[in-house]
mmCIF file of C-alpha atoms and ligand atoms in Angstrom:
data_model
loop_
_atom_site.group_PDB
_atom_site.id
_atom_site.type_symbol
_atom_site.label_atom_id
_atom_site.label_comp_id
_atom_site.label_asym_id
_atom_site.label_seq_id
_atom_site.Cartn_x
_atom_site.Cartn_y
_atom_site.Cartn_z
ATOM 1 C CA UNK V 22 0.000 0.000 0.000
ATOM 2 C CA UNK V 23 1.204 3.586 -0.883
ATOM 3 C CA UNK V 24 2.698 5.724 1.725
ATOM 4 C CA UNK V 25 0.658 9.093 2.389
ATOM 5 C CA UNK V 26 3.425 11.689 2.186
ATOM 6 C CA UNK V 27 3.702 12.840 6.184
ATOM 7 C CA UNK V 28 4.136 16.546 5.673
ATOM 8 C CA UNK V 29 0.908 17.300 3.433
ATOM 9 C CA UNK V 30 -0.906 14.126 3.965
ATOM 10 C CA UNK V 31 -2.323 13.907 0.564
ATOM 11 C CA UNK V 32 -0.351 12.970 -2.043
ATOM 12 C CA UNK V 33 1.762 9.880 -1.854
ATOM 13 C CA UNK V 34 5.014 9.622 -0.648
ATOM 14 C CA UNK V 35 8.110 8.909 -3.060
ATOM 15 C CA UNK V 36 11.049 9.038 -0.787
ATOM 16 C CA UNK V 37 12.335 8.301 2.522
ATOM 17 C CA UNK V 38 14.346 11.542 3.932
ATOM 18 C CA UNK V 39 17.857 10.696 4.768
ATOM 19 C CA UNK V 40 18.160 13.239 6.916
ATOM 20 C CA UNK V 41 15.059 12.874 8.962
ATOM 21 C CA UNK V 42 13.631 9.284 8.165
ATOM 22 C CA UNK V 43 10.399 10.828 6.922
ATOM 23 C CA UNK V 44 8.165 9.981 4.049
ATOM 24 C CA UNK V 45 7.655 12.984 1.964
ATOM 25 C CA UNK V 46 6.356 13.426 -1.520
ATOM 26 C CA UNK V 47 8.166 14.870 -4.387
ATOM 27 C CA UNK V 48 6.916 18.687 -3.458
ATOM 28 C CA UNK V 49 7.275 18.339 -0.443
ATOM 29 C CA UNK V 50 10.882 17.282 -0.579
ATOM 30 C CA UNK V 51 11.669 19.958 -2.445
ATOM 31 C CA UNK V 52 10.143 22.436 -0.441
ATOM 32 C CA UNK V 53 11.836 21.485 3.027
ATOM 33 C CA UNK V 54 14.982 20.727 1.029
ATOM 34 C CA UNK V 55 15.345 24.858 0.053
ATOM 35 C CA UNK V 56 13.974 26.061 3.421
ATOM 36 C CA UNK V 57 16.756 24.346 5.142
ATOM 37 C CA UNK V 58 19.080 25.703 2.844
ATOM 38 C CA UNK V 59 17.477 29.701 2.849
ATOM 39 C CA UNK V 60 17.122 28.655 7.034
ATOM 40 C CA UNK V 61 21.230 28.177 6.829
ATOM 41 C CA UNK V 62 21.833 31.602 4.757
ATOM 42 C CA UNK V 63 19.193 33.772 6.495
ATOM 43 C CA UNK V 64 20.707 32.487 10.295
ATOM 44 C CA UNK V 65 24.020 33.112 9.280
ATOM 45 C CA UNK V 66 23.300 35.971 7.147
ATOM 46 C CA UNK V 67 25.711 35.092 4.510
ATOM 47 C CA UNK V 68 24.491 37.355 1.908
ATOM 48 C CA UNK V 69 23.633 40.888 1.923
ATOM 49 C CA UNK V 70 21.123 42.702 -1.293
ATOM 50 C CA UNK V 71 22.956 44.035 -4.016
ATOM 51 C CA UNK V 72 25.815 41.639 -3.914
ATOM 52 C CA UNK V 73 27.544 39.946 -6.799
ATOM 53 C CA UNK V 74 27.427 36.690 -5.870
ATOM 54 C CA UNK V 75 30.165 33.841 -7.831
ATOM 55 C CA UNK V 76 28.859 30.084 -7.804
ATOM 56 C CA UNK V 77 31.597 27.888 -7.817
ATOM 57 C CA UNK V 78 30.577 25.557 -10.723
ATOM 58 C CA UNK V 79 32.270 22.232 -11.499
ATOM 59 C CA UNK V 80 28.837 20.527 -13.533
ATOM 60 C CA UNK V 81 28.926 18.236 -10.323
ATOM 61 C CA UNK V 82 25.935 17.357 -8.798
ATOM 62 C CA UNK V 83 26.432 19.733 -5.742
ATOM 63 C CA UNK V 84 27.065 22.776 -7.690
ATOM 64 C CA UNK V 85 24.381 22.353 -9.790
ATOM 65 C CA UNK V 86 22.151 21.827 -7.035
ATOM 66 C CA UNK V 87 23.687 25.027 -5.271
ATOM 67 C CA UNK V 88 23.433 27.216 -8.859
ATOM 68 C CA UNK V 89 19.231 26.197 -8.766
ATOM 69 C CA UNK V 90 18.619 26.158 -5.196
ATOM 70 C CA UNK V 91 20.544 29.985 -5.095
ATOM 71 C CA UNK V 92 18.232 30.703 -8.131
ATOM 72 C CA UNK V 93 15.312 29.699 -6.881
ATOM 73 C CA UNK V 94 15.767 31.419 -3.233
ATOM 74 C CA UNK V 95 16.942 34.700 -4.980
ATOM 75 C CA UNK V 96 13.412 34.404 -6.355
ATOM 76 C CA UNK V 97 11.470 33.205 -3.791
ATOM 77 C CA UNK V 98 12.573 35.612 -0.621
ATOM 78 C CA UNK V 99 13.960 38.625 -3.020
ATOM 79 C CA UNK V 100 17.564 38.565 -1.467
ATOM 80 C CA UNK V 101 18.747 41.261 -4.471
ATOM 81 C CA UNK V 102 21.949 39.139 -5.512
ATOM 82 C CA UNK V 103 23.486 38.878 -8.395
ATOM 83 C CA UNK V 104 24.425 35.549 -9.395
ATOM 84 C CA UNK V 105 26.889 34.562 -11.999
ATOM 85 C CA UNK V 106 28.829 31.013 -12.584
ATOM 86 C CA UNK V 107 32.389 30.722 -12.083
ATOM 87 C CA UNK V 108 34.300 27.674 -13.387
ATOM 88 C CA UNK V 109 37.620 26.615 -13.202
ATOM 89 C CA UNK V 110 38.975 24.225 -16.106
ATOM 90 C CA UNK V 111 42.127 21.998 -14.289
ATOM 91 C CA UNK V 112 43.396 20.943 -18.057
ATOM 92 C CA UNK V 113 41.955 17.561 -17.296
ATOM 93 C CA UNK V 114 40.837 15.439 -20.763
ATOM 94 C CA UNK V 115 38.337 13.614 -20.357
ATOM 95 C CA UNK V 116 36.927 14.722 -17.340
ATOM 96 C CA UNK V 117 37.214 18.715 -17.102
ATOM 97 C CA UNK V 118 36.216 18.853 -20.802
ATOM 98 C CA UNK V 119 32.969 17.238 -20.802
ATOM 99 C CA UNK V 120 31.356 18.726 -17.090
ATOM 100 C CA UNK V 121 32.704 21.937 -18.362
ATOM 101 C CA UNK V 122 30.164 21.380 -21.382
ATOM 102 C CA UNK V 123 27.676 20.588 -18.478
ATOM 103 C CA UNK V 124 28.349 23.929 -16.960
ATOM 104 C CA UNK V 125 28.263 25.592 -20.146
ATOM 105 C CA UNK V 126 24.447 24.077 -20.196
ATOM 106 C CA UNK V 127 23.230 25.250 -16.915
ATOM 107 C CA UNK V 128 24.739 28.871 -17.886
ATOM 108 C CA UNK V 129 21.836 28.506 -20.737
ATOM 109 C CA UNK V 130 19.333 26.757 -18.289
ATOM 110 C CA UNK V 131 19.665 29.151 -15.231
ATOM 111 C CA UNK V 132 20.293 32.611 -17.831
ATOM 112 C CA UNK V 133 23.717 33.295 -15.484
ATOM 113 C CA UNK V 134 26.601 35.013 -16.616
ATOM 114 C CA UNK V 135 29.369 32.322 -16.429
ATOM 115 C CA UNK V 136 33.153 32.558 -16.449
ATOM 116 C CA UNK V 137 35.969 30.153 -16.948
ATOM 117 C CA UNK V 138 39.544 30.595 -15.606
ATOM 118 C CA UNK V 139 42.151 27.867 -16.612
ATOM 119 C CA UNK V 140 45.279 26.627 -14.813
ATOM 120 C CA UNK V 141 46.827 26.698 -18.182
ATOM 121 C CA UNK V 142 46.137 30.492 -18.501
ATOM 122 C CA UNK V 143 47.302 31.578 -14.741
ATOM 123 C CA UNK V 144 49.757 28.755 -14.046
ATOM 124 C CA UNK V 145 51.252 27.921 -17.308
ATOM 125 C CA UNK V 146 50.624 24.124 -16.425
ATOM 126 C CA UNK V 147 47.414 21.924 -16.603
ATOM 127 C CA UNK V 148 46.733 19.181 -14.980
ATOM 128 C CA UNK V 149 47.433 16.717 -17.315
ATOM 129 C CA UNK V 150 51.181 18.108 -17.421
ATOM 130 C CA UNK V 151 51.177 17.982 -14.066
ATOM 131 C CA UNK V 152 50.174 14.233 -13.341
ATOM 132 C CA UNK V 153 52.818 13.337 -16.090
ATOM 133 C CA UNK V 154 55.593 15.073 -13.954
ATOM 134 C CA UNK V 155 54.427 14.143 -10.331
ATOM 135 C CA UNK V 156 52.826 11.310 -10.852
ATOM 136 C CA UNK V 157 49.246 10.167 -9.327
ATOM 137 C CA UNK V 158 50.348 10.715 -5.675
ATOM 138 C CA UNK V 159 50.539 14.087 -4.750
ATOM 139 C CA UNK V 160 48.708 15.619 -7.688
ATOM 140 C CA UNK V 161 45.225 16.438 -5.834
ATOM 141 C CA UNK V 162 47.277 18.814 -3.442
ATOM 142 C CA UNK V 163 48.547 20.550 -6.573
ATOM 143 C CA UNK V 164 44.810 20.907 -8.171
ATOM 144 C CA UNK V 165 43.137 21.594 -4.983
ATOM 145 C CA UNK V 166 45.958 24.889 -3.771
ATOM 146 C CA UNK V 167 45.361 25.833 -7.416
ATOM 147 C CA UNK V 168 42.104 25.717 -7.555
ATOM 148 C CA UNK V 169 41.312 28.033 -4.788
ATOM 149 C CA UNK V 170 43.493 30.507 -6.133
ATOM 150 C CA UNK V 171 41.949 29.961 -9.597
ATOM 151 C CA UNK V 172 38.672 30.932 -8.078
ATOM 152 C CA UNK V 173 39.786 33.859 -6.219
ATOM 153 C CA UNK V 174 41.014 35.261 -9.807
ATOM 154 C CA UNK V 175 37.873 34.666 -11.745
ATOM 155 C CA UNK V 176 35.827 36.421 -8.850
ATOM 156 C CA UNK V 177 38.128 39.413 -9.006
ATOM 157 C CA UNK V 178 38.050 39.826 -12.809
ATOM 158 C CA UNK V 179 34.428 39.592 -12.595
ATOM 159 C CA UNK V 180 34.465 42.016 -9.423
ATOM 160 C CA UNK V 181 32.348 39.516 -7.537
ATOM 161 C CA UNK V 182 31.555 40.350 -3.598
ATOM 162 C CA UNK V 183 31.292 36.728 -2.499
ATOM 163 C CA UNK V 184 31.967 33.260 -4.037
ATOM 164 C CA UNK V 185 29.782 30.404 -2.613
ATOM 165 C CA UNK V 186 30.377 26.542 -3.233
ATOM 166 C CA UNK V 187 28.461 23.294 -3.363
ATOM 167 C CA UNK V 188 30.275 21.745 0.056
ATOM 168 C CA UNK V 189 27.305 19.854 1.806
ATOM 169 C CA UNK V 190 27.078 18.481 5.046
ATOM 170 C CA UNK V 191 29.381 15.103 4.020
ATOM 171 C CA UNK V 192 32.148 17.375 2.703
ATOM 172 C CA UNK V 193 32.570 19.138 5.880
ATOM 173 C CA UNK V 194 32.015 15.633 8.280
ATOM 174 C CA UNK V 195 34.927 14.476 6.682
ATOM 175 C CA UNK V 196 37.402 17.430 6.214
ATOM 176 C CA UNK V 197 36.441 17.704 10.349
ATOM 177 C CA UNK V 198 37.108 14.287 10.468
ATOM 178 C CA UNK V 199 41.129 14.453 8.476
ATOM 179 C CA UNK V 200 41.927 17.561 10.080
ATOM 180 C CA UNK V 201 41.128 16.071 14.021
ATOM 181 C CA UNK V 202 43.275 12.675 12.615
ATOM 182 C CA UNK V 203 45.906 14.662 11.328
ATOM 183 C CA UNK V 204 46.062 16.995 14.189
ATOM 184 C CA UNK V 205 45.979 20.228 12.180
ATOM 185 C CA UNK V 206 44.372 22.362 14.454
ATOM 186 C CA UNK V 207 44.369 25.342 12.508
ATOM 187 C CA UNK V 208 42.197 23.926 9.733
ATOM 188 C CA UNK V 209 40.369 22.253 12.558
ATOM 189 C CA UNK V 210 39.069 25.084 13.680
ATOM 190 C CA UNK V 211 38.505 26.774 10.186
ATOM 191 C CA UNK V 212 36.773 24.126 8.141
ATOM 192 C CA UNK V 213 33.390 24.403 9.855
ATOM 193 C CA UNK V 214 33.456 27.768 9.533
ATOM 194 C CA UNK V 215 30.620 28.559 7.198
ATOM 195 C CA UNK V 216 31.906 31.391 5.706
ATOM 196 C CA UNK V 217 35.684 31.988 5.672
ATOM 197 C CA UNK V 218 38.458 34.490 4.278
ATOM 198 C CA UNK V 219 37.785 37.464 5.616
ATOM 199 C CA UNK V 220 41.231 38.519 5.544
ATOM 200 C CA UNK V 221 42.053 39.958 2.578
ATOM 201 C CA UNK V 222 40.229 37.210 0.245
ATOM 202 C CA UNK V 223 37.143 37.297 -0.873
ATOM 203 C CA UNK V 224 35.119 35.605 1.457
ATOM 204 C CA UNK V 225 33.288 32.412 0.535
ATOM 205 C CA UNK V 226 30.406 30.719 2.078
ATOM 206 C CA UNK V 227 28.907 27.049 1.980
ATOM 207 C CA UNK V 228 25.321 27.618 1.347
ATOM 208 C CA UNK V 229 24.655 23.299 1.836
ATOM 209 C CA UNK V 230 26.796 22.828 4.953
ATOM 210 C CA UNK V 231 23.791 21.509 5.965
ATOM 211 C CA UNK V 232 22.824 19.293 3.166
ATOM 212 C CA UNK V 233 22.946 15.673 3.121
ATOM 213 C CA UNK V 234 24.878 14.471 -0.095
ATOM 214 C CA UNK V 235 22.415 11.973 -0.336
ATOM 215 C CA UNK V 236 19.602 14.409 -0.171
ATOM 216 C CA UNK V 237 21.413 16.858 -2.849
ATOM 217 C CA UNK V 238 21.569 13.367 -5.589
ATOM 218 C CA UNK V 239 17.504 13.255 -4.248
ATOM 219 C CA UNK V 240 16.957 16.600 -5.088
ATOM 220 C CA UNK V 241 19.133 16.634 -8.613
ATOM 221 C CA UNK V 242 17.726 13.331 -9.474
ATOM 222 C CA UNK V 243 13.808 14.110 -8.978
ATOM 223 C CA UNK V 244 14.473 17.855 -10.285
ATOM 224 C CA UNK V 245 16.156 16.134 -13.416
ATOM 225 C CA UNK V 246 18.775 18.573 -13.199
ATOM 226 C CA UNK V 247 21.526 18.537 -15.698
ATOM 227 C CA UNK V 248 24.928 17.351 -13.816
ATOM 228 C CA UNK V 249 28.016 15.314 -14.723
ATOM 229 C CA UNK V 250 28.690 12.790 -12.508
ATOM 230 C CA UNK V 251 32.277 10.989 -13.684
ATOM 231 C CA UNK V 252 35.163 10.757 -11.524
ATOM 232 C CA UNK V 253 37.804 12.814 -11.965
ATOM 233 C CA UNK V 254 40.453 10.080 -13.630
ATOM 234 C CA UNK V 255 43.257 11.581 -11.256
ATOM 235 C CA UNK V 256 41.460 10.886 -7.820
ATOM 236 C CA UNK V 257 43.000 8.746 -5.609
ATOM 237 C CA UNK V 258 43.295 10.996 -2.670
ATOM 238 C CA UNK V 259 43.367 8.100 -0.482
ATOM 239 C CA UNK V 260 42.952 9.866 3.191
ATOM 240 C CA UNK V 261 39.510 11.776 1.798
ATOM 241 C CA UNK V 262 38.446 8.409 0.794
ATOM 242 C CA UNK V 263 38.825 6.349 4.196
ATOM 243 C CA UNK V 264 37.303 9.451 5.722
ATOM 244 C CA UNK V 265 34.889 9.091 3.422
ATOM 245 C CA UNK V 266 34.506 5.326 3.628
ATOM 246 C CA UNK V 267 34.298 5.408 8.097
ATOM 247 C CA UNK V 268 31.623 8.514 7.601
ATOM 248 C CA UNK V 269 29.406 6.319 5.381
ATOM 249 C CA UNK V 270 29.612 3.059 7.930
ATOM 250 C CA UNK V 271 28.485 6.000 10.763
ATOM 251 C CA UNK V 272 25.602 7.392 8.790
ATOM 252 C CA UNK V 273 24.515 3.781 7.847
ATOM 253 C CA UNK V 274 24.002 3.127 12.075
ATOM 254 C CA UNK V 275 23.143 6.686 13.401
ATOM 255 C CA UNK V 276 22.025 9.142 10.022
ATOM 256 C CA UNK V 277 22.565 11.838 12.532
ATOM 257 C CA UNK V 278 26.283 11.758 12.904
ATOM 258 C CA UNK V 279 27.101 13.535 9.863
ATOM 259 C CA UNK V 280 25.826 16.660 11.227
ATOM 260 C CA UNK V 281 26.957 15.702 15.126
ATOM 261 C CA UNK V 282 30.423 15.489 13.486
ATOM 262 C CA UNK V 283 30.009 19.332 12.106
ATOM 263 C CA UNK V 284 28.495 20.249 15.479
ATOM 264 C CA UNK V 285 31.392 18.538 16.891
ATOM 265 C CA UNK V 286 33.829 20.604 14.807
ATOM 266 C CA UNK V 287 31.817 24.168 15.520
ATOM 267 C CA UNK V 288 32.100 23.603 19.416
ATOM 268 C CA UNK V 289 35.834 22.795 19.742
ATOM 269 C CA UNK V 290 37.698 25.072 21.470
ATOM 270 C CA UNK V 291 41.340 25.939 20.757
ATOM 271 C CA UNK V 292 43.425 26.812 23.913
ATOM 272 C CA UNK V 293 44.537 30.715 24.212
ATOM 273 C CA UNK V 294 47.975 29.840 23.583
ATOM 274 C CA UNK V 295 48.436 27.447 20.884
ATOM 275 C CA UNK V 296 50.104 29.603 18.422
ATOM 276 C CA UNK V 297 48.020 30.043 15.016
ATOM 277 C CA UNK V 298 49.526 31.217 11.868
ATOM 278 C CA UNK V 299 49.471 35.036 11.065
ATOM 279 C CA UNK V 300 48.209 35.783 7.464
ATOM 280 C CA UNK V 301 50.121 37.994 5.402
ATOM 281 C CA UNK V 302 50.482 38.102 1.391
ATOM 282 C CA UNK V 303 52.554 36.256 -0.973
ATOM 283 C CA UNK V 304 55.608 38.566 -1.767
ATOM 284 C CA UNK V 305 55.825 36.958 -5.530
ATOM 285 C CA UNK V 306 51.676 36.817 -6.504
ATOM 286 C CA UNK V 307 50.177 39.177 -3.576
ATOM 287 C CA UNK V 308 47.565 36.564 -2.908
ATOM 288 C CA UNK V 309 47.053 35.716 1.526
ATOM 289 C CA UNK V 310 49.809 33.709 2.674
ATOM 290 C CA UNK V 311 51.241 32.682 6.225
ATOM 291 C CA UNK V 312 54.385 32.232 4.185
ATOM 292 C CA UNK V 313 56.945 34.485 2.315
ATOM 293 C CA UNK V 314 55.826 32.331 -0.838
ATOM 294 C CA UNK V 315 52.055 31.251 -0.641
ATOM 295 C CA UNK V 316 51.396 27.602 -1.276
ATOM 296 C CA UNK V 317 51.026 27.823 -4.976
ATOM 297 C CA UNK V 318 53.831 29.967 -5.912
ATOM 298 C CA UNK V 319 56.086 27.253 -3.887
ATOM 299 C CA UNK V 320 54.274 24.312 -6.057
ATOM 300 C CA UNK V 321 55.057 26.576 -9.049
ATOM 301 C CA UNK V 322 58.213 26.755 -8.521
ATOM 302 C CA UNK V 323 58.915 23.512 -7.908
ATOM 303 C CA UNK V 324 57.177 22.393 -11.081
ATOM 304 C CA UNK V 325 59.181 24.614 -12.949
ATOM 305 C CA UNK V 326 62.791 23.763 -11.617
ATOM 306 C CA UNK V 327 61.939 19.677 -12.353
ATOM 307 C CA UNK V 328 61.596 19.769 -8.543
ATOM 308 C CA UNK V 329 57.479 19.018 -8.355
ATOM 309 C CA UNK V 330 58.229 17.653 -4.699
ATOM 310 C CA UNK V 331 59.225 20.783 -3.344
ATOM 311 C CA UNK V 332 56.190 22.136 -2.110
ATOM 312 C CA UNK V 333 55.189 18.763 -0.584
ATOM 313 C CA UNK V 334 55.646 17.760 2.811
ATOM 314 C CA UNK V 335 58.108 19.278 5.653
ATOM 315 C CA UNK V 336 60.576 20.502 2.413
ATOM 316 C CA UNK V 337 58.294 23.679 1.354
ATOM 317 C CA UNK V 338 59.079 25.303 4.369
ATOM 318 C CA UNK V 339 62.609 25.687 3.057
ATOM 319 C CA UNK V 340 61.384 27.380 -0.086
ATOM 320 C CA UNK V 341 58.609 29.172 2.175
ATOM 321 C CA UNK V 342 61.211 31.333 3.682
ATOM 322 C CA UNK V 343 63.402 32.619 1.218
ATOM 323 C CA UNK V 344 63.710 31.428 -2.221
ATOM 324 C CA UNK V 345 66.668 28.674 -2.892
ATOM 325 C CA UNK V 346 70.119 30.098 -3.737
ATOM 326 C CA UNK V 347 71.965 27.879 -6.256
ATOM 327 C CA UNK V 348 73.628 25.975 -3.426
ATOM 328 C CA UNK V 349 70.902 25.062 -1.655
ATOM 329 C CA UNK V 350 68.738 24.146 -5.139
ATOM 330 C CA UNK V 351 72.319 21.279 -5.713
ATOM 331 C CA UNK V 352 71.524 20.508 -2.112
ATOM 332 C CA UNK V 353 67.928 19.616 -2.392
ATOM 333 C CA UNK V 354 68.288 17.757 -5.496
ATOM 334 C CA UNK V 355 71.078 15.057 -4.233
ATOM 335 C CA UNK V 356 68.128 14.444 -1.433
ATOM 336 C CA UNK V 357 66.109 11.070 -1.897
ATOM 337 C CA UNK V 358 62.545 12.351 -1.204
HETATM 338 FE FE1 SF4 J 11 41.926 17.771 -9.006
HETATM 339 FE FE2 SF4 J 11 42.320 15.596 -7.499
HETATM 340 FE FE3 SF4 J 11 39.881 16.657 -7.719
HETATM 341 FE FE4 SF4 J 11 40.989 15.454 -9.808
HETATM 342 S S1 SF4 J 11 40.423 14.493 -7.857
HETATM 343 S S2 SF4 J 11 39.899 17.404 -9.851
HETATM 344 S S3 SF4 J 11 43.132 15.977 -9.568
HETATM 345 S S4 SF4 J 11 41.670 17.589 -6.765
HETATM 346 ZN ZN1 ZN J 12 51.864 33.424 -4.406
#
């Protein structure tokens, strides 16, 4: 016998909330699906009217949900933004190619402006030349420090006020989750934060903190919204994945724990005096750094002295500091790594 949908009682019920264990029909999964997300940017005030708001859009399923649920809500509760797409293309064939063709659709689809940075453009490198030099093992650290600087660039070309992304609830569970295993307290205590760089960057904000991943491939799938869903071919990123994999087993027991895990993160305290680093800017690009060199500027140059393991690891410190004199370049490459 059909399930009567538990919110409106009429119509029947075609899914099973993840979140909540409740029947609901189509409608009215939608409709509690985008008044959780405008409840997470109206408590935290994340956007203010008249702002030129960036989407972050990859043609995943979580950015495209973000780019429709943003439209919609911009609609809905007149919140005055502007919203426009921003892409970034990592050079990476057969993967970056094709969702960037996806993106390229929901530009039509949603009527946003849309623009695309490459790492080719501001690095000189894509991805694919970068895998063939490192390798597949540190390569995700290269595309991911790129990447946010990427982003930053296309928001200031386009003069953008704020740059949101599609991280949902999962994303954040598990990024609590490495940075509490690694120890990396500093992170610890910024990657709940739902909006973040304040100082100096442009500051960006994670309208689905909240969201269940499962909920967000709900919503996509009975929206029939138009997403790529292929792996990137370069993704091992083993940590994120057993992070991943123990979060999964958790939800599967106690659904709740994905979002006890983020209310876990938002209520540590850090002790007065551990020592956090001090932000300052990159003295080669400008961009925020806690370093001489920022992060990608010491990948860089790595990549471009035949040295791609410089920036990896306790080594970039070296190059963090002052840039290597000619001795200490012979040096570093007679060292194993
Ligand atoms: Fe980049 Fe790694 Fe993500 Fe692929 S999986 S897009 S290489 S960060
Ligand atoms: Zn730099």
């Amino acid at each position: 016998m059909p399930v009567v949908c538990s919110s409106c009682e009429k119509k029947n019920a075609v899914l099973k909330r993840p979140k909540t264990g409740l029947s609901l029909c189509k409608d009215c999964f939608f409709w509690a699906f985008e008044e959780e997300v405008h409840q997470t940017i109206s408590s935290a005030r994340l956007f203010t009217a008249g702002e030129t708001v960036g989407i972050g859009a990859s043609g995943g399923k979580d950015s495209t949900v973000l780019a429709h649920v943003m439209k919609v809500l911009n609609e809905r509760y007149s919140y005055g933004l502007d919203l426009m797409l921003l892409s970034v293309d990592e050079g990476i064939t057969g993967y970056r190619d094709d969702s960037l063709e996806t993106v390229k659709r929901n530009q039509q689809q949603y009527d946003l402006p849309l623009k695309i940075v490459s790492y080719q453009e501001l690095y000189g490198w894509t991805m694919d030349a970068i895998v063939k030099q490192v390798g597949l093992k540190n390569n995700c650290t290269f595309c991911g420090v790129f990447r946010r600087q990427a982003l930053d660039r296309a928001a200031m070309m386009l003069k953008v006020d704020k740059i949101c992304t599609g991280h949902n609830a999962d994303d954040v569970a598990e990024t609590v989750l490495m940075n509490f295993l690694r120890g990396d307290i500093a992170r610890l205590r910024r990657c709940t934060a739902i909006t973040t760089g304040s100082e100096g960057a442009i500051p960006r904000c994670k309208p689905l903190k909240y969201a269940y991943e499962k909920e967000i491939v709900l919503y996509a799938y009975f929206k029939k919204l138009d997403y790529f869903s292929t792996e990137c071919v370069y993704s091992p990123n083993a940590y994120r994945g057993h992070a991943r994999a123990f979060l999964k087993d958790l939800e599967s027991i106690r659904p709740s724990s994905i979002v006890d895990i983020i209310h876990s993160g938002e209520n540590l305290s850090v002790k007065e005096d551990v020592k956090m680093p001090v932000q300052g800017t990159c003295m080669r690009c400008g961009y925020i750094s806690s370093q001489k060199l920022c992060k990608a500027c010491v990948l860089l140059e790595g990549l471009n002295r035949g040295l791609p393991k410089l920036g990896i690891g306790k080594h970039h410190k070296l190059l963090a500091q002052e840039p290597l004199t000619e001795k200490e370049e012979k040096k570093l490459k007679a060292v194993d790594f």
